[in-house]
mmCIF file of C-alpha atoms in Angstrom:
data_model
loop_
_atom_site.group_PDB
_atom_site.id
_atom_site.type_symbol
_atom_site.label_atom_id
_atom_site.label_comp_id
_atom_site.label_asym_id
_atom_site.label_seq_id
_atom_site.Cartn_x
_atom_site.Cartn_y
_atom_site.Cartn_z
ATOM 1 C CA UNK S 6 10.690 24.362 -5.802
ATOM 2 C CA UNK S 7 13.935 22.536 -6.481
ATOM 3 C CA UNK S 8 12.986 20.461 -9.519
ATOM 4 C CA UNK S 9 12.640 23.412 -11.938
ATOM 5 C CA UNK S 10 16.139 24.496 -10.862
ATOM 6 C CA UNK S 11 17.483 21.003 -11.577
ATOM 7 C CA UNK S 12 15.839 20.993 -15.017
ATOM 8 C CA UNK S 13 17.318 24.386 -15.805
ATOM 9 C CA UNK S 14 20.785 23.313 -14.629
ATOM 10 C CA UNK S 15 20.706 20.010 -16.549
ATOM 11 C CA UNK S 16 18.964 20.575 -19.895
ATOM 12 C CA UNK S 17 20.024 17.120 -21.144
ATOM 13 C CA UNK S 18 17.534 15.368 -18.813
ATOM 14 C CA UNK S 19 15.284 13.249 -21.018
ATOM 15 C CA UNK S 20 12.920 11.611 -18.526
ATOM 16 C CA UNK S 21 11.709 12.038 -14.945
ATOM 17 C CA UNK S 22 10.403 9.024 -13.062
ATOM 18 C CA UNK S 23 8.902 8.989 -9.560
ATOM 19 C CA UNK S 24 9.083 5.730 -7.659
ATOM 20 C CA UNK S 25 5.749 6.400 -5.958
ATOM 21 C CA UNK S 26 2.235 6.091 -7.341
ATOM 22 C CA UNK S 27 1.617 9.827 -7.477
ATOM 23 C CA UNK S 28 3.578 12.790 -8.698
ATOM 24 C CA UNK S 29 1.520 15.462 -6.960
ATOM 25 C CA UNK S 30 4.312 16.133 -4.450
ATOM 26 C CA UNK S 31 6.651 17.290 -7.243
ATOM 27 C CA UNK S 32 4.120 19.026 -9.452
ATOM 28 C CA UNK S 33 3.897 22.779 -9.635
ATOM 29 C CA UNK S 34 2.802 25.124 -12.376
ATOM 30 C CA UNK S 35 6.428 26.073 -12.974
ATOM 31 C CA UNK S 36 7.570 22.430 -13.162
ATOM 32 C CA UNK S 37 4.710 21.379 -15.435
ATOM 33 C CA UNK S 38 5.326 24.297 -17.800
ATOM 34 C CA UNK S 39 9.072 23.626 -17.917
ATOM 35 C CA UNK S 40 8.764 19.849 -18.397
ATOM 36 C CA UNK S 41 6.183 20.373 -21.139
ATOM 37 C CA UNK S 42 8.255 22.990 -22.939
ATOM 38 C CA UNK S 43 11.323 20.686 -22.807
ATOM 39 C CA UNK S 44 9.218 17.657 -23.922
ATOM 40 C CA UNK S 45 10.310 15.662 -20.842
ATOM 41 C CA UNK S 46 7.997 12.756 -20.018
ATOM 42 C CA UNK S 47 7.128 12.383 -16.327
ATOM 43 C CA UNK S 48 6.137 8.879 -15.204
ATOM 44 C CA UNK S 49 5.312 7.161 -11.936
ATOM 45 C CA UNK S 50 5.252 3.681 -10.427
ATOM 46 C CA UNK S 51 1.472 3.236 -10.337
ATOM 47 C CA UNK S 52 0.678 -0.338 -9.369
ATOM 48 C CA UNK S 53 4.298 -1.261 -8.660
ATOM 49 C CA UNK S 54 3.795 -1.899 -4.945
ATOM 50 C CA UNK S 55 0.112 -2.888 -4.901
ATOM 51 C CA UNK S 56 0.716 -6.593 -4.258
ATOM 52 C CA UNK S 57 3.150 -5.968 -1.389
ATOM 53 C CA UNK S 58 0.849 -3.440 0.240
ATOM 54 C CA UNK S 59 -2.143 -5.755 -0.125
ATOM 55 C CA UNK S 60 -0.183 -8.587 1.490
ATOM 56 C CA UNK S 61 0.737 -6.243 4.335
ATOM 57 C CA UNK S 62 -2.895 -5.207 4.815
ATOM 58 C CA UNK S 63 -4.095 -8.823 4.984
ATOM 59 C CA UNK S 64 -1.219 -9.697 7.308
ATOM 60 C CA UNK S 65 -2.403 -6.909 9.595
ATOM 61 C CA UNK S 66 -5.925 -8.348 9.506
ATOM 62 C CA UNK S 67 -4.533 -11.742 10.518
ATOM 63 C CA UNK S 68 -2.364 -10.141 13.217
ATOM 64 C CA UNK S 69 -5.411 -8.755 14.974
ATOM 65 C CA UNK S 70 -7.765 -11.653 14.227
ATOM 66 C CA UNK S 71 -5.339 -14.185 15.718
ATOM 67 C CA UNK S 72 -4.159 -11.899 18.563
ATOM 68 C CA UNK S 73 -0.555 -12.457 17.571
ATOM 69 C CA UNK S 74 0.939 -10.483 20.516
ATOM 70 C CA UNK S 75 -0.815 -12.845 22.926
ATOM 71 C CA UNK S 76 0.366 -15.867 20.949
ATOM 72 C CA UNK S 77 3.980 -14.651 21.013
ATOM 73 C CA UNK S 78 3.788 -13.820 24.715
ATOM 74 C CA UNK S 79 2.334 -17.261 25.526
ATOM 75 C CA UNK S 80 4.991 -18.968 23.448
ATOM 76 C CA UNK S 81 7.768 -17.065 25.216
ATOM 77 C CA UNK S 82 6.315 -18.020 28.623
ATOM 78 C CA UNK S 83 5.703 -21.606 27.509
ATOM 79 C CA UNK S 84 2.061 -21.087 28.284
ATOM 80 C CA UNK S 85 -0.032 -23.301 26.037
ATOM 81 C CA UNK S 86 -3.475 -22.253 27.224
ATOM 82 C CA UNK S 87 -6.223 -22.274 24.645
ATOM 83 C CA UNK S 88 -7.850 -19.026 23.580
ATOM 84 C CA UNK S 89 -10.337 -18.085 20.919
ATOM 85 C CA UNK S 90 -9.186 -16.514 17.700
ATOM 86 C CA UNK S 91 -11.215 -14.938 14.919
ATOM 87 C CA UNK S 92 -11.441 -16.357 11.428
ATOM 88 C CA UNK S 93 -11.207 -13.930 8.555
ATOM 89 C CA UNK S 94 -13.448 -16.132 6.426
ATOM 90 C CA UNK S 95 -16.930 -14.654 6.369
ATOM 91 C CA UNK S 96 -15.785 -11.287 7.709
ATOM 92 C CA UNK S 97 -16.217 -8.083 5.719
ATOM 93 C CA UNK S 98 -13.300 -6.012 4.478
ATOM 94 C CA UNK S 99 -14.055 -2.340 3.897
ATOM 95 C CA UNK S 100 -11.865 -0.768 1.224
ATOM 96 C CA UNK S 101 -11.806 3.022 1.011
ATOM 97 C CA UNK S 102 -10.215 3.859 -2.315
ATOM 98 C CA UNK S 103 -10.651 1.175 -4.944
ATOM 99 C CA UNK S 104 -7.548 1.925 -6.980
ATOM 100 C CA UNK S 105 -4.697 -0.494 -7.654
ATOM 101 C CA UNK S 106 -3.962 -1.119 -3.979
ATOM 102 C CA UNK S 107 -7.618 -1.398 -2.977
ATOM 103 C CA UNK S 108 -8.311 -3.887 -5.773
ATOM 104 C CA UNK S 109 -5.251 -5.956 -4.808
ATOM 105 C CA UNK S 110 -6.494 -6.052 -1.188
ATOM 106 C CA UNK S 111 -9.952 -7.103 -2.316
ATOM 107 C CA UNK S 112 -8.504 -9.846 -4.520
ATOM 108 C CA UNK S 113 -6.508 -11.325 -1.613
ATOM 109 C CA UNK S 114 -9.391 -10.939 0.829
ATOM 110 C CA UNK S 115 -11.624 -12.858 -1.571
ATOM 111 C CA UNK S 116 -9.161 -15.757 -1.434
ATOM 112 C CA UNK S 117 -9.498 -15.648 2.363
ATOM 113 C CA UNK S 118 -13.265 -16.001 1.914
ATOM 114 C CA UNK S 119 -14.031 -12.456 3.020
ATOM 115 C CA UNK S 120 -16.829 -10.227 1.746
ATOM 116 C CA UNK S 121 -15.755 -6.925 0.211
ATOM 117 C CA UNK S 122 -17.331 -3.486 0.458
ATOM 118 C CA UNK S 123 -15.443 -0.864 -1.514
ATOM 119 C CA UNK S 124 -15.768 2.865 -2.049
ATOM 120 C CA UNK S 125 -14.235 4.683 -4.956
ATOM 121 C CA UNK S 126 -14.135 8.292 -5.985
ATOM 122 C CA UNK S 127 -16.246 8.037 -9.154
#
């Protein structure tokens, strides 16, 4: 692992921050032992991107419900035929993993008038 080598080469490091929600991809027994012995706090960006990811998820729901590719194709061809689209209101959103991102998705989906079913680990 590279991070223990970096810590050994630069003993003045005072803090390690990961810009993702988890730090499992950098953790190892060697890293944890070294960071602990050097009293270096390790933090992450939990919750930082939840709103953006929730907006993306609901945009994807709208993309499929409204058949956006067909809409764009019809617009390009100047074809104004009517076609049925789905409403998200009244539909059910299944959320697998009710952490920060899952809760943000559920919050937005509620505004859309959707029902929520969520699963969480504990």
